[in-house]
Short mmCIF file of C-alpha atoms and ligand atoms in Angstrom, two decimals:
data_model
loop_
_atom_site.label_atom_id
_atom_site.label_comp_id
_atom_site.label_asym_id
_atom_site.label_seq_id
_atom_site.Cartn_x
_atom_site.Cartn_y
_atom_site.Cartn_z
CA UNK A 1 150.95 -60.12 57.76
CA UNK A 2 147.04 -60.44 57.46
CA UNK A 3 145.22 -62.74 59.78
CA UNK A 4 141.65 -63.60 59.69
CA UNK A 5 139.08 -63.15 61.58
CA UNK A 6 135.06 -63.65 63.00
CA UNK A 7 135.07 -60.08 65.49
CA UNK A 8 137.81 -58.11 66.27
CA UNK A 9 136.93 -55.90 69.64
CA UNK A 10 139.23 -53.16 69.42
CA UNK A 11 139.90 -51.94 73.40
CA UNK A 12 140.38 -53.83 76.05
CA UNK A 13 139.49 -51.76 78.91
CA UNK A 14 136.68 -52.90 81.39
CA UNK A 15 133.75 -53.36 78.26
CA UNK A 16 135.81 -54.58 75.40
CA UNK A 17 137.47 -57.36 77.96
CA UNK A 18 133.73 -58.45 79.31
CA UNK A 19 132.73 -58.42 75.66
CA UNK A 20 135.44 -61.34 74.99
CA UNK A 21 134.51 -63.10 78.08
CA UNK A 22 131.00 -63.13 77.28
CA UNK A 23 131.35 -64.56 73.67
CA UNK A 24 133.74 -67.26 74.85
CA UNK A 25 131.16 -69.85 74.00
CA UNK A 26 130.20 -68.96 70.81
CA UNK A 27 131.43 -70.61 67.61
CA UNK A 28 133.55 -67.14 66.55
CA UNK A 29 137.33 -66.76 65.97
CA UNK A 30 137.94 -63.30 67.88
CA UNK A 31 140.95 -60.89 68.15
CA UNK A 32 141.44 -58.36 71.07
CA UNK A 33 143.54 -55.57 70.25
CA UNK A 34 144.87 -52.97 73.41
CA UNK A 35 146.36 -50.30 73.29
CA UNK A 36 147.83 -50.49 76.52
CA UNK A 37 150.25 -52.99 77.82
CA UNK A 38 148.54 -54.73 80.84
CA UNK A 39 148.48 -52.95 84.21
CA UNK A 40 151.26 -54.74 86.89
CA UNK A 41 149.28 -55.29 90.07
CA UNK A 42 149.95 -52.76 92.80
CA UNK A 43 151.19 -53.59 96.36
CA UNK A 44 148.82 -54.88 98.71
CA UNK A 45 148.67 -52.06 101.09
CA UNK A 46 147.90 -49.69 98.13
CA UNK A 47 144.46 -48.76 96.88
CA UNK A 48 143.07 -48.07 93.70
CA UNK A 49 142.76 -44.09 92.75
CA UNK A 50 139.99 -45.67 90.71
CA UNK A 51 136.69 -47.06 92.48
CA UNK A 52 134.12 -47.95 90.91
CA UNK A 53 130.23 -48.38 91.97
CA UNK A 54 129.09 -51.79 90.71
CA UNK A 55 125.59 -51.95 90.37
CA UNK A 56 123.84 -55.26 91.11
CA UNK A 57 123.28 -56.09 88.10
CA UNK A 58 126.74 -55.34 86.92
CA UNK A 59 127.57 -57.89 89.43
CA UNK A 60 125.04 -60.56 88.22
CA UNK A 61 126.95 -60.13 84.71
CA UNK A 62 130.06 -60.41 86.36
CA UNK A 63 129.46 -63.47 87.96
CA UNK A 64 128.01 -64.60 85.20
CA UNK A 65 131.51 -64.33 83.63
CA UNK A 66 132.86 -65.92 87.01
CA UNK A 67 135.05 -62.59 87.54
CA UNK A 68 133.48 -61.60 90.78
CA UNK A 69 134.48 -65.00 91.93
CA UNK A 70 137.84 -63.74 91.02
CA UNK A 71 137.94 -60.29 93.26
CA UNK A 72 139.28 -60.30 96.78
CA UNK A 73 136.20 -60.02 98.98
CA UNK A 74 138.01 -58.05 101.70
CA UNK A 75 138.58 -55.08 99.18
CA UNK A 76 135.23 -54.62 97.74
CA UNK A 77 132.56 -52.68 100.15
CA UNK A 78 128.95 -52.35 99.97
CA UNK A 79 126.59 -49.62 99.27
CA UNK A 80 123.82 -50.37 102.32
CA UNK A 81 122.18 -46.88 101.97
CA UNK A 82 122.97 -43.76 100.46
CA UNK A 83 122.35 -40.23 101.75
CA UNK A 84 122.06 -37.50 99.26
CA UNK A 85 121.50 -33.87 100.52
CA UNK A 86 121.12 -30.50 98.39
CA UNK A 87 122.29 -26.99 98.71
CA UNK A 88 119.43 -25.72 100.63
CA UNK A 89 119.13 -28.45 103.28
CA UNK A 90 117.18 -30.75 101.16
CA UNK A 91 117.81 -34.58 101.40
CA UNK A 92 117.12 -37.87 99.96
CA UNK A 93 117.89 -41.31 101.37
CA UNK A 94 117.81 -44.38 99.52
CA UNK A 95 118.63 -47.82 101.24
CA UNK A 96 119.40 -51.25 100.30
CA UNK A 97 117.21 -52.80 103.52
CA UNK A 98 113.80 -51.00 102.02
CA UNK A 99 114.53 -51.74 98.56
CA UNK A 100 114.56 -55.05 99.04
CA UNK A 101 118.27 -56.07 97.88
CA UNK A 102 121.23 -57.07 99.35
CA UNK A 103 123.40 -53.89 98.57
CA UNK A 104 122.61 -50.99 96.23
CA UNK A 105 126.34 -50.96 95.01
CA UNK A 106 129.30 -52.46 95.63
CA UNK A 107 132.86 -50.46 95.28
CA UNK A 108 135.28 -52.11 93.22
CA UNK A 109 138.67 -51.02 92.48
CA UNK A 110 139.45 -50.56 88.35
CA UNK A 111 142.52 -52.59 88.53
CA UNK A 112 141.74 -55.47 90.26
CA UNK A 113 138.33 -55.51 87.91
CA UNK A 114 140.98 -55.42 84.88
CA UNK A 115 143.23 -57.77 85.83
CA UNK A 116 140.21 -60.15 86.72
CA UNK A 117 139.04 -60.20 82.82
CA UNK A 118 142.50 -59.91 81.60
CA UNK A 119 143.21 -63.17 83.46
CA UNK A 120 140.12 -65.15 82.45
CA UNK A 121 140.66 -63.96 78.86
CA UNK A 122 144.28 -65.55 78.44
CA UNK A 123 142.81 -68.47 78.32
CA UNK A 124 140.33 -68.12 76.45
CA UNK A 125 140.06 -70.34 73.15
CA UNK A 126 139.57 -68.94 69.92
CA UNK A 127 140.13 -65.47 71.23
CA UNK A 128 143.72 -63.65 69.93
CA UNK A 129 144.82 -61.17 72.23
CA UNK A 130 146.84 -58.32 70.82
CA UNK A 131 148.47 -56.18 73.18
CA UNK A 132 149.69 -53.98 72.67
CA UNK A 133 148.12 -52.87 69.24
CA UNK A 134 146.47 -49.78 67.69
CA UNK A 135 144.55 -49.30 64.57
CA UNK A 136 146.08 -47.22 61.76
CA UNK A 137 143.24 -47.45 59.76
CA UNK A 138 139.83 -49.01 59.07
CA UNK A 139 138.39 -49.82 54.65
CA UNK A 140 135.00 -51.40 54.83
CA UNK A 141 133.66 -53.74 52.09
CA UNK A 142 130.44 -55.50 51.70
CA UNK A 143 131.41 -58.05 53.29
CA UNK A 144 134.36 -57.87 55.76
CA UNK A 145 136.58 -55.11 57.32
CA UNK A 146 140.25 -54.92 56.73
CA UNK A 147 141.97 -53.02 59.93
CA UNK A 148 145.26 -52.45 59.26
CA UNK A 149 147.61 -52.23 62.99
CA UNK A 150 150.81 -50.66 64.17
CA UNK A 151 153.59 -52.76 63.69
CA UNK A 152 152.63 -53.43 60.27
CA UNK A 153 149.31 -56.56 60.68
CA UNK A 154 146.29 -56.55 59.63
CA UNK A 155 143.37 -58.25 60.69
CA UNK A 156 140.46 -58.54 57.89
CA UNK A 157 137.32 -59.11 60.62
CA UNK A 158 133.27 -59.59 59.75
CA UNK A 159 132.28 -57.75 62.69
CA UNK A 160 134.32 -54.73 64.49
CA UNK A 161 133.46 -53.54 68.04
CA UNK A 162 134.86 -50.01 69.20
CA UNK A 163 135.22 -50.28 73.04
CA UNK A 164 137.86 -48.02 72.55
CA UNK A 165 137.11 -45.68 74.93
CA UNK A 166 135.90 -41.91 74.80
CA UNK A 167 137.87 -40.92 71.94
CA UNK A 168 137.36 -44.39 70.02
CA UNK A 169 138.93 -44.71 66.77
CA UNK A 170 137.01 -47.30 65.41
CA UNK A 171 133.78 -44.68 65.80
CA UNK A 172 135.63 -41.63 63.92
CA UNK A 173 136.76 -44.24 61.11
CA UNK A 174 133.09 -45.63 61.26
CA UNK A 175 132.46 -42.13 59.80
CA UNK A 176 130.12 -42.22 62.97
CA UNK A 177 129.46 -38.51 64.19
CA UNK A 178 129.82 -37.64 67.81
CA UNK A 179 130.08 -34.38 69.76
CA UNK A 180 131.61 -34.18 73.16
CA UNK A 181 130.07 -31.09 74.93
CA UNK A 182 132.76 -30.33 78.03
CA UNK A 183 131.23 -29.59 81.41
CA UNK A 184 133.83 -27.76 82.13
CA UNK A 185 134.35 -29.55 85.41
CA UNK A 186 136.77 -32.42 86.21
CA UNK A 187 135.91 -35.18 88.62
CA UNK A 188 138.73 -35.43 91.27
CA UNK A 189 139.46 -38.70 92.81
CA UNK A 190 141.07 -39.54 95.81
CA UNK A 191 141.48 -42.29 98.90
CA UNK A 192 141.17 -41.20 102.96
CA UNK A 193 141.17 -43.02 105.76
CA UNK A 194 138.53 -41.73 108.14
CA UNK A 195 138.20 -41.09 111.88
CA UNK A 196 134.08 -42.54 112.63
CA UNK A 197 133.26 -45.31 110.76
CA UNK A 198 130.99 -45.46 107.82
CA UNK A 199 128.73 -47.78 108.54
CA UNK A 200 128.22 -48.72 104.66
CA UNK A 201 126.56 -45.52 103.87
CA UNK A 202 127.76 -43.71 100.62
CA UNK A 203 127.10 -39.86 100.76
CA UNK A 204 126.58 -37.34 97.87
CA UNK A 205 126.39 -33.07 98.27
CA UNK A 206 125.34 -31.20 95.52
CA UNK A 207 126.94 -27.94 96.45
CA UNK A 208 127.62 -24.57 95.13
CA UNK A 209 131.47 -25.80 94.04
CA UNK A 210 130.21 -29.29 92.58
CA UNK A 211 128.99 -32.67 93.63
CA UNK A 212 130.81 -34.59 96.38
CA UNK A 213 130.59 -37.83 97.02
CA UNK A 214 132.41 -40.44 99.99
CA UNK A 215 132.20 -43.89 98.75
CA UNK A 216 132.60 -46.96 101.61
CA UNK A 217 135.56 -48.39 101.33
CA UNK A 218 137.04 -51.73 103.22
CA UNK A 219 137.19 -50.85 106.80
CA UNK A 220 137.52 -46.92 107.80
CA UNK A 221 138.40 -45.96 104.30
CA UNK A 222 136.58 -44.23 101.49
CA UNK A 223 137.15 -42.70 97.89
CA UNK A 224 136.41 -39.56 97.11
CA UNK A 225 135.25 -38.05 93.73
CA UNK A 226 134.61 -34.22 93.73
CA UNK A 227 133.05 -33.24 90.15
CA UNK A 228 134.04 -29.36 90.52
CA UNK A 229 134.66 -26.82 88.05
CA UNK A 230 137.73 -26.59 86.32
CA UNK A 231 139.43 -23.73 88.51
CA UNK A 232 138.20 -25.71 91.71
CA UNK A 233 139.26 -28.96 90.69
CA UNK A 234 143.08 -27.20 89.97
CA UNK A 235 142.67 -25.53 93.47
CA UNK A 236 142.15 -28.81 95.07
CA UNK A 237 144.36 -30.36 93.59
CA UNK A 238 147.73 -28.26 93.97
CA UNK A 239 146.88 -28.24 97.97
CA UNK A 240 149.24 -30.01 100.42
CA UNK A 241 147.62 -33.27 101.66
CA UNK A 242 147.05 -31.84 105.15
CA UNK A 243 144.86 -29.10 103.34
CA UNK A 244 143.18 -31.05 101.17
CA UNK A 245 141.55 -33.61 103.76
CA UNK A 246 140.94 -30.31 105.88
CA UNK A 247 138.71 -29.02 103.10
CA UNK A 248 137.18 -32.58 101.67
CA UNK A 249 136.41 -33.13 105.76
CA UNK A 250 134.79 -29.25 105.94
CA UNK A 251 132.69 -30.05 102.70
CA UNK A 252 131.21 -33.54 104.18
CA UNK A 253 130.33 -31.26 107.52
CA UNK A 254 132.93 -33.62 109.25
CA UNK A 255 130.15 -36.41 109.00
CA UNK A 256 133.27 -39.09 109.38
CA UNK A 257 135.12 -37.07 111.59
CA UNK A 258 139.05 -36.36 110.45
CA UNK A 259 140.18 -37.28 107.03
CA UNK A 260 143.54 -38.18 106.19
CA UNK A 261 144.82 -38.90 102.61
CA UNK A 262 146.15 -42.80 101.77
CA UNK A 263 146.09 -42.63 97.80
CA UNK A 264 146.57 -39.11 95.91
CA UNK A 265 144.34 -37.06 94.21
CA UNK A 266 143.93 -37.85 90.41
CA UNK A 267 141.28 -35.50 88.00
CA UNK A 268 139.51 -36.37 85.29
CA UNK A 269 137.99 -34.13 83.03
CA UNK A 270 134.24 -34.38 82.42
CA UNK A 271 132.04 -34.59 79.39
CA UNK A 272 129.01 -35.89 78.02
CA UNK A 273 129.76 -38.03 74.87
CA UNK A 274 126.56 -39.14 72.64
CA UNK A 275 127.60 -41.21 69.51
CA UNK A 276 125.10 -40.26 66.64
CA UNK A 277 124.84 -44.17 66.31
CA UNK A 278 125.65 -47.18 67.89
CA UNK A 279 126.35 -48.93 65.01
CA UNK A 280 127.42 -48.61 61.12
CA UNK A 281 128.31 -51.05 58.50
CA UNK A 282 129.91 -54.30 60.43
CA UNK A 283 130.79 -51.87 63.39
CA UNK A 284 129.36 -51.76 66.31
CA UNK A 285 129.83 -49.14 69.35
CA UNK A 286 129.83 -50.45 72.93
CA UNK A 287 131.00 -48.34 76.18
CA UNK A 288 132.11 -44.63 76.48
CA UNK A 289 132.97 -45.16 72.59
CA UNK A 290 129.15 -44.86 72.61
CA UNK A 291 128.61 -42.73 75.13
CA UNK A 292 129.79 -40.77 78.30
CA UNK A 293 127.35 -40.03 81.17
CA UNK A 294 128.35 -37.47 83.88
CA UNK A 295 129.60 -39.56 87.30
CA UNK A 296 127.34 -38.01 89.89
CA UNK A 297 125.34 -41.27 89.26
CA UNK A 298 128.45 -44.02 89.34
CA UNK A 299 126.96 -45.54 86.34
CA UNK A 300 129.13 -45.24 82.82
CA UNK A 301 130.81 -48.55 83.15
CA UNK A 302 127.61 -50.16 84.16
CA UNK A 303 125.86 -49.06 81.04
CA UNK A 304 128.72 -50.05 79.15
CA UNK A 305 128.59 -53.59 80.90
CA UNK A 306 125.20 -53.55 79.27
CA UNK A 307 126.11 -52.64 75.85
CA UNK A 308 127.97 -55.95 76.36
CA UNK A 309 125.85 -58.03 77.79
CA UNK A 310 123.09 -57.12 75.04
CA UNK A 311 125.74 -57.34 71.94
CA UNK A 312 126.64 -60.55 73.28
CA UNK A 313 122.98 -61.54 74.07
CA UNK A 314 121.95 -60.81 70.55
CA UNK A 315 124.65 -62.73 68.69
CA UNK A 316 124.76 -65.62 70.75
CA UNK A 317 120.89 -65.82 69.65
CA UNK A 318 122.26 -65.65 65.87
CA UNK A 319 124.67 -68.04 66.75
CA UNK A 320 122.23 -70.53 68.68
CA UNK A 321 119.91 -70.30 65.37
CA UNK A 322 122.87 -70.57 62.96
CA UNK A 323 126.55 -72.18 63.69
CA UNK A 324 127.22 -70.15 60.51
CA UNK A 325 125.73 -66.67 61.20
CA UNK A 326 127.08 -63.62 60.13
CA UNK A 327 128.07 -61.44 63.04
CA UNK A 328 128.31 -58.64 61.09
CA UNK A 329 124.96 -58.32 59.77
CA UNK A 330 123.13 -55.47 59.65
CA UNK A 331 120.06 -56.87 60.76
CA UNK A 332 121.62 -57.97 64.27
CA UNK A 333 123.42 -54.69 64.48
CA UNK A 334 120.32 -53.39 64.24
CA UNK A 335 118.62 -55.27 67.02
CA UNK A 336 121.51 -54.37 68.81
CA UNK A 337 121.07 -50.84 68.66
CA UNK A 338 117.70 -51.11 69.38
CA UNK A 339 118.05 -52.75 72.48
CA UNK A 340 120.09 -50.43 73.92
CA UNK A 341 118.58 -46.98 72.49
CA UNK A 342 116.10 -46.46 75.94
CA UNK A 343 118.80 -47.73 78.61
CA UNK A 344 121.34 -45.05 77.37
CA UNK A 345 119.08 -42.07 76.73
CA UNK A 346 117.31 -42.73 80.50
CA UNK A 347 120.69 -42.74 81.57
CA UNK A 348 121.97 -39.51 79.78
CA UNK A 349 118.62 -37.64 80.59
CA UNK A 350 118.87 -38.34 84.51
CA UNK A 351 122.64 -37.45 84.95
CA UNK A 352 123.19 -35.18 82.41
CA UNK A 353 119.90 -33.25 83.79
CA UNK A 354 121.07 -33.65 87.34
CA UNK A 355 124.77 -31.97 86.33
CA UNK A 356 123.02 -29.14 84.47
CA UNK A 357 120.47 -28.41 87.39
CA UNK A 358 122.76 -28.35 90.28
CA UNK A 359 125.24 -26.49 88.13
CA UNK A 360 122.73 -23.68 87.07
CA UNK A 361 122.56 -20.07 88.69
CA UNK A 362 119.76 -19.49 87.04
CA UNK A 363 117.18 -17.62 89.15
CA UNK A 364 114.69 -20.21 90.75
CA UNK A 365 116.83 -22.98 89.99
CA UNK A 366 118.11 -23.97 93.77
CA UNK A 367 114.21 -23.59 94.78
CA UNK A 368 113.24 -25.99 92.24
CA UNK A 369 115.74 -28.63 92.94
CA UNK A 370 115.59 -29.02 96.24
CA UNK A 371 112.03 -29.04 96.49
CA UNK A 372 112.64 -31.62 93.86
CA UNK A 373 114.59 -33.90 96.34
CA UNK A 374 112.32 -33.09 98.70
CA UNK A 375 109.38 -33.78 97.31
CA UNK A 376 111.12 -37.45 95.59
CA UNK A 377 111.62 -38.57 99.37
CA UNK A 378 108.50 -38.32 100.57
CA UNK A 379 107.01 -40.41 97.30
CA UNK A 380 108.04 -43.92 98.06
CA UNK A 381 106.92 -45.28 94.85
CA UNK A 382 109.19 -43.06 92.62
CA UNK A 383 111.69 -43.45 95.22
CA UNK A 384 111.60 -47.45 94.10
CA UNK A 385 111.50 -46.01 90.50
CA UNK A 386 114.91 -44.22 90.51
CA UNK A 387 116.47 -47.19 92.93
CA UNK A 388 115.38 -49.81 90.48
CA UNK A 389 116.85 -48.00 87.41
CA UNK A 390 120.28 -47.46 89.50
CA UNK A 391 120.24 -51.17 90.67
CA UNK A 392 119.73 -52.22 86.84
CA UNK A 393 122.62 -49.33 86.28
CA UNK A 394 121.79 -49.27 82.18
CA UNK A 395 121.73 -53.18 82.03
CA UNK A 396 118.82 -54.55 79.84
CA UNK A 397 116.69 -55.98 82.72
CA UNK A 398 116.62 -56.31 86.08
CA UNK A 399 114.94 -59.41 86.29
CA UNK A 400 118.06 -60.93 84.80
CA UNK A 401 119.93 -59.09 87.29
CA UNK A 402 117.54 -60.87 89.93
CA UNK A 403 118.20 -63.95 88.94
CA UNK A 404 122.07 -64.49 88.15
CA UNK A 405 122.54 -63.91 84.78
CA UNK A 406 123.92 -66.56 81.87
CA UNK A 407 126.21 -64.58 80.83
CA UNK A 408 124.82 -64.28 77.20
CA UNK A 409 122.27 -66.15 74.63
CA UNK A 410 124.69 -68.55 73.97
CA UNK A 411 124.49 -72.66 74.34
CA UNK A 412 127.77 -73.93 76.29
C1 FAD B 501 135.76 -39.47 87.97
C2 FAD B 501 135.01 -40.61 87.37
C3 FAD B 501 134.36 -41.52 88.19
C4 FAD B 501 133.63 -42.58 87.64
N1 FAD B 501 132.97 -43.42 88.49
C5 FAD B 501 132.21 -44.42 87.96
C6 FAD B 501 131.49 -45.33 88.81
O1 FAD B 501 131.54 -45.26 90.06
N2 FAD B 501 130.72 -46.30 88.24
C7 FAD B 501 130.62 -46.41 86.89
O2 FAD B 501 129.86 -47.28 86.40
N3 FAD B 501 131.30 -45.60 86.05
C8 FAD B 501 132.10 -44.61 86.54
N4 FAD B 501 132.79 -43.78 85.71
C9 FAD B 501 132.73 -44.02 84.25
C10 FAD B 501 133.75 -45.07 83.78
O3 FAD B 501 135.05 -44.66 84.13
C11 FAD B 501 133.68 -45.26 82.28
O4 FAD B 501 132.36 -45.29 81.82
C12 FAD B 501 134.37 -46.60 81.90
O5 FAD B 501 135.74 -46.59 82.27
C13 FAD B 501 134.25 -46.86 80.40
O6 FAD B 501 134.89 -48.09 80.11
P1 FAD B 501 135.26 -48.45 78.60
O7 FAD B 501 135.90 -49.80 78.68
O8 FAD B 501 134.09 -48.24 77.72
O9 FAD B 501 136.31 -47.33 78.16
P2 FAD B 501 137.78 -47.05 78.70
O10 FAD B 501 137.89 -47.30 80.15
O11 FAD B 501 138.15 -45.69 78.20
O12 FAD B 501 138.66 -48.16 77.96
C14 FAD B 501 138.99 -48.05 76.61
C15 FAD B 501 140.15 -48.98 76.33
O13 FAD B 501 140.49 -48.90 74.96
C16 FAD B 501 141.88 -48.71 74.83
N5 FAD B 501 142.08 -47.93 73.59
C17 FAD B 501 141.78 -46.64 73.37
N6 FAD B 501 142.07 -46.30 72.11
C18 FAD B 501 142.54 -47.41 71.53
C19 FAD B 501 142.99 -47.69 70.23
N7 FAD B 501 143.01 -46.76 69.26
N8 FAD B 501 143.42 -48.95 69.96
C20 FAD B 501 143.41 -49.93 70.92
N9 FAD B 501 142.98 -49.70 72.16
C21 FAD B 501 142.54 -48.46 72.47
C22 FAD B 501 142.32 -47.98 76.07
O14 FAD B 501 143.70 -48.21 76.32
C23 FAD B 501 141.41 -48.61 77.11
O15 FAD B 501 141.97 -49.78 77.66
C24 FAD B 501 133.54 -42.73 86.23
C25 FAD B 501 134.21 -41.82 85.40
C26 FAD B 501 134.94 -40.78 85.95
C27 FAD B 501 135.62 -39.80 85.03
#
């Protein structure tokens, strides 16, 4: 069976669903097709293993979308200040009160962000939602694509999106080159409840065995993700609860007091993804199909959030000008791409520099980078400078953040 179609977004993880949501006005037919079937929500008293740092401007798109209207208010804490400290004593503090915003983050669980879109996109007209589905294969012509899907369909599309995710089909189908290069580290996740309470303030080491951070969570909670070498990760991993918050506790210099464990410890391995592209013909790249940052900086799914919004900025426009506008034509690909070439490489540069810094035994390396931190907290305007770029989190501007933003270019 072959069905046709305007776009067909291919992943609906937490960019390919905000990509739906933020075309719902446009004049499109669209088709969603996940792999996965959709997650069933988890009892009350459990937490995510998956927190993520929402930047405000992530949250301006989101309610923009009206999915932060959605959450439940009493899971989500805020960032109010954030204390960062080296491996030579060396510290920087950011906060929320002398940046001038509300919060600098907020943590949100992944699931109850998923199941937010997921919700608002079932009823979403003109929008096809094919779950679960997978690509078999992708034949480009001038002037549509034909994607042929398990279970025998087909969808013939003018425009594909890839928000498929790290290892995205659409891109390797695209023909579009793209290298991971391993950290060899994994980022291990987990949930404690504390003893002292955190008063809002996230807190990052960069030690000898990897970053650490403690994210706030609701009340005397907070997630944990260790980015530590491979063997480390293992290590931490195969210890008995007890053990582990012992050591997590020891490594945050028992700043919250005892730890002990409410969600186990999940790893993730970590490497940085850069797509040779963003777009090719009638495809276009959005997410960690695009790119994958290191997480010491909380800030992959904001950037892809702004792949989204700016895809669905610049084709509203088309669609504003034109009811009948092609949204697979080069030229807005192109704009596309170009809109989002500085937001990703600033983003790359900063964490993927960071990772390789604090990771380096090179001699003169821990000198350098903790006079680094140093000298960065003592500089209040640069301080502002790396708080406004994490605030924006990779979306295209902060004064759209600043002001609540409309979702996309398009007339409702
Ligand atoms: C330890 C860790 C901590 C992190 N913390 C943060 C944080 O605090 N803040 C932050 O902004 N980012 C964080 N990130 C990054 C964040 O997890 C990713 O950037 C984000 O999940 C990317 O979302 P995505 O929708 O692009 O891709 P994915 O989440 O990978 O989603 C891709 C979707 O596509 C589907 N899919 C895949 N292949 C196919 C196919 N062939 N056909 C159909 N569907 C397919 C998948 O099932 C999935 O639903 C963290 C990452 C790690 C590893």
């Amino acid at each position: 069976m072959t069905r046709r179609t305007d776009i067909l977004i291919v992943g609906g993880g937490l960019v390919g669903a905000s990509l739906a949501l933020a075309l719902r006005g446009s004049p499109w037919h669209m088709a969603l097709a996940e792999a996965r079937p959709v997650e069933p929500p988890p009892a009350p008293s459990e937490w995510d293993v998956r927190m993520y740092a929402i930047s405000p401007a992530s949250r301006a798109f989101l309610e923009g979308l009206g999915i932060w209207q959605r959450l439940d208010e009493e899971r989500i804490a805020p960032v109010q200040a954030m204390r960062v400290r080296g491996d030579r004593r060396s510290t920087l503090d950011f906060s929320a009160h002398d940046s001038g915003v509300a919060a600098l983050a907020w943590i949100v669980e992944s699931g109850a962000l998923a199941r937010a879109l997921w919700a608002a996109l079932e009823h979403q007209p003109r929008l096809e939602l094919l779950c679960p589905a997978v690509p078999q294969a992708l034949d480009a012509s001038a002037d549509d694509l034909r994607v042929n899907l398990s279970g025998g369909r087909a969808i013939v599309a003018r425009l594909v999106v890839g928000a498929d995710g790290a290892r995205s089909f659409v891109r390797t189908a695209a023909g579009i080159d793209a290298e991971p290069v391993p950290y060899g580290q994994s980022g291990v996740v987990a949930n404690f409840a504390c003893e002292h309470p955190h008063r809002s303030i996230a807190s990052q080491w960069f030690r000898d065995d990897g970053v650490l951070a403690w994210l706030p969570l609701p009340g005397e909670r907070i997630s944990m993700v260790w980015s530590a070498p491979q063997a480390h990760a293992e290590e931490l991993l195969a210890l008995p609860d007890e053990a582990l918050c012992a050591r997590v506790a020891a490594a945050g210099g028992h700043a919250l007091g005892d730890l002990r464990l409410i969600t186990r410890p999940a790893a993730f391995p970590l490497a940085m993804l850069k797509a040779r592209s963003l777009i090719s013909q009638r495809v276009a790249l959005i997410g960690d199909a695009a790119h994958v940052v290191h997480p010491l900086a909380g800030q992959g799914v904001n950037l892809g959030f702004g792949d989204a919004q700016a895809l669905a900025d610049v084709l509203g426009e088309a669609a504003n000008a034109r009811r009948d506008a092609d949204p697979g034509a080069r030229l807005l690909l192109r704009c596309y791409e170009r809109k989002r070439a500085e937001h990703i490489l600033a983003m790359r540069w900063t964490t993927d520099g960071l990772a390789r810094l604090f990771a380096s035994r090179a001699p003169g390396a821990q000198a350098v980078r903790n006079l680094g931190m140093n000298v960065v907290d003592r500089l209040p305007l640069l301080k502002n400078l790396l708080v406004s770029q994490a605030i924006a989190g990779g979306l295209p501007s902060q004064a759209a953040a600043q002001r609540g933003w409309r979702a996309s270019g398009l007339k409702r």
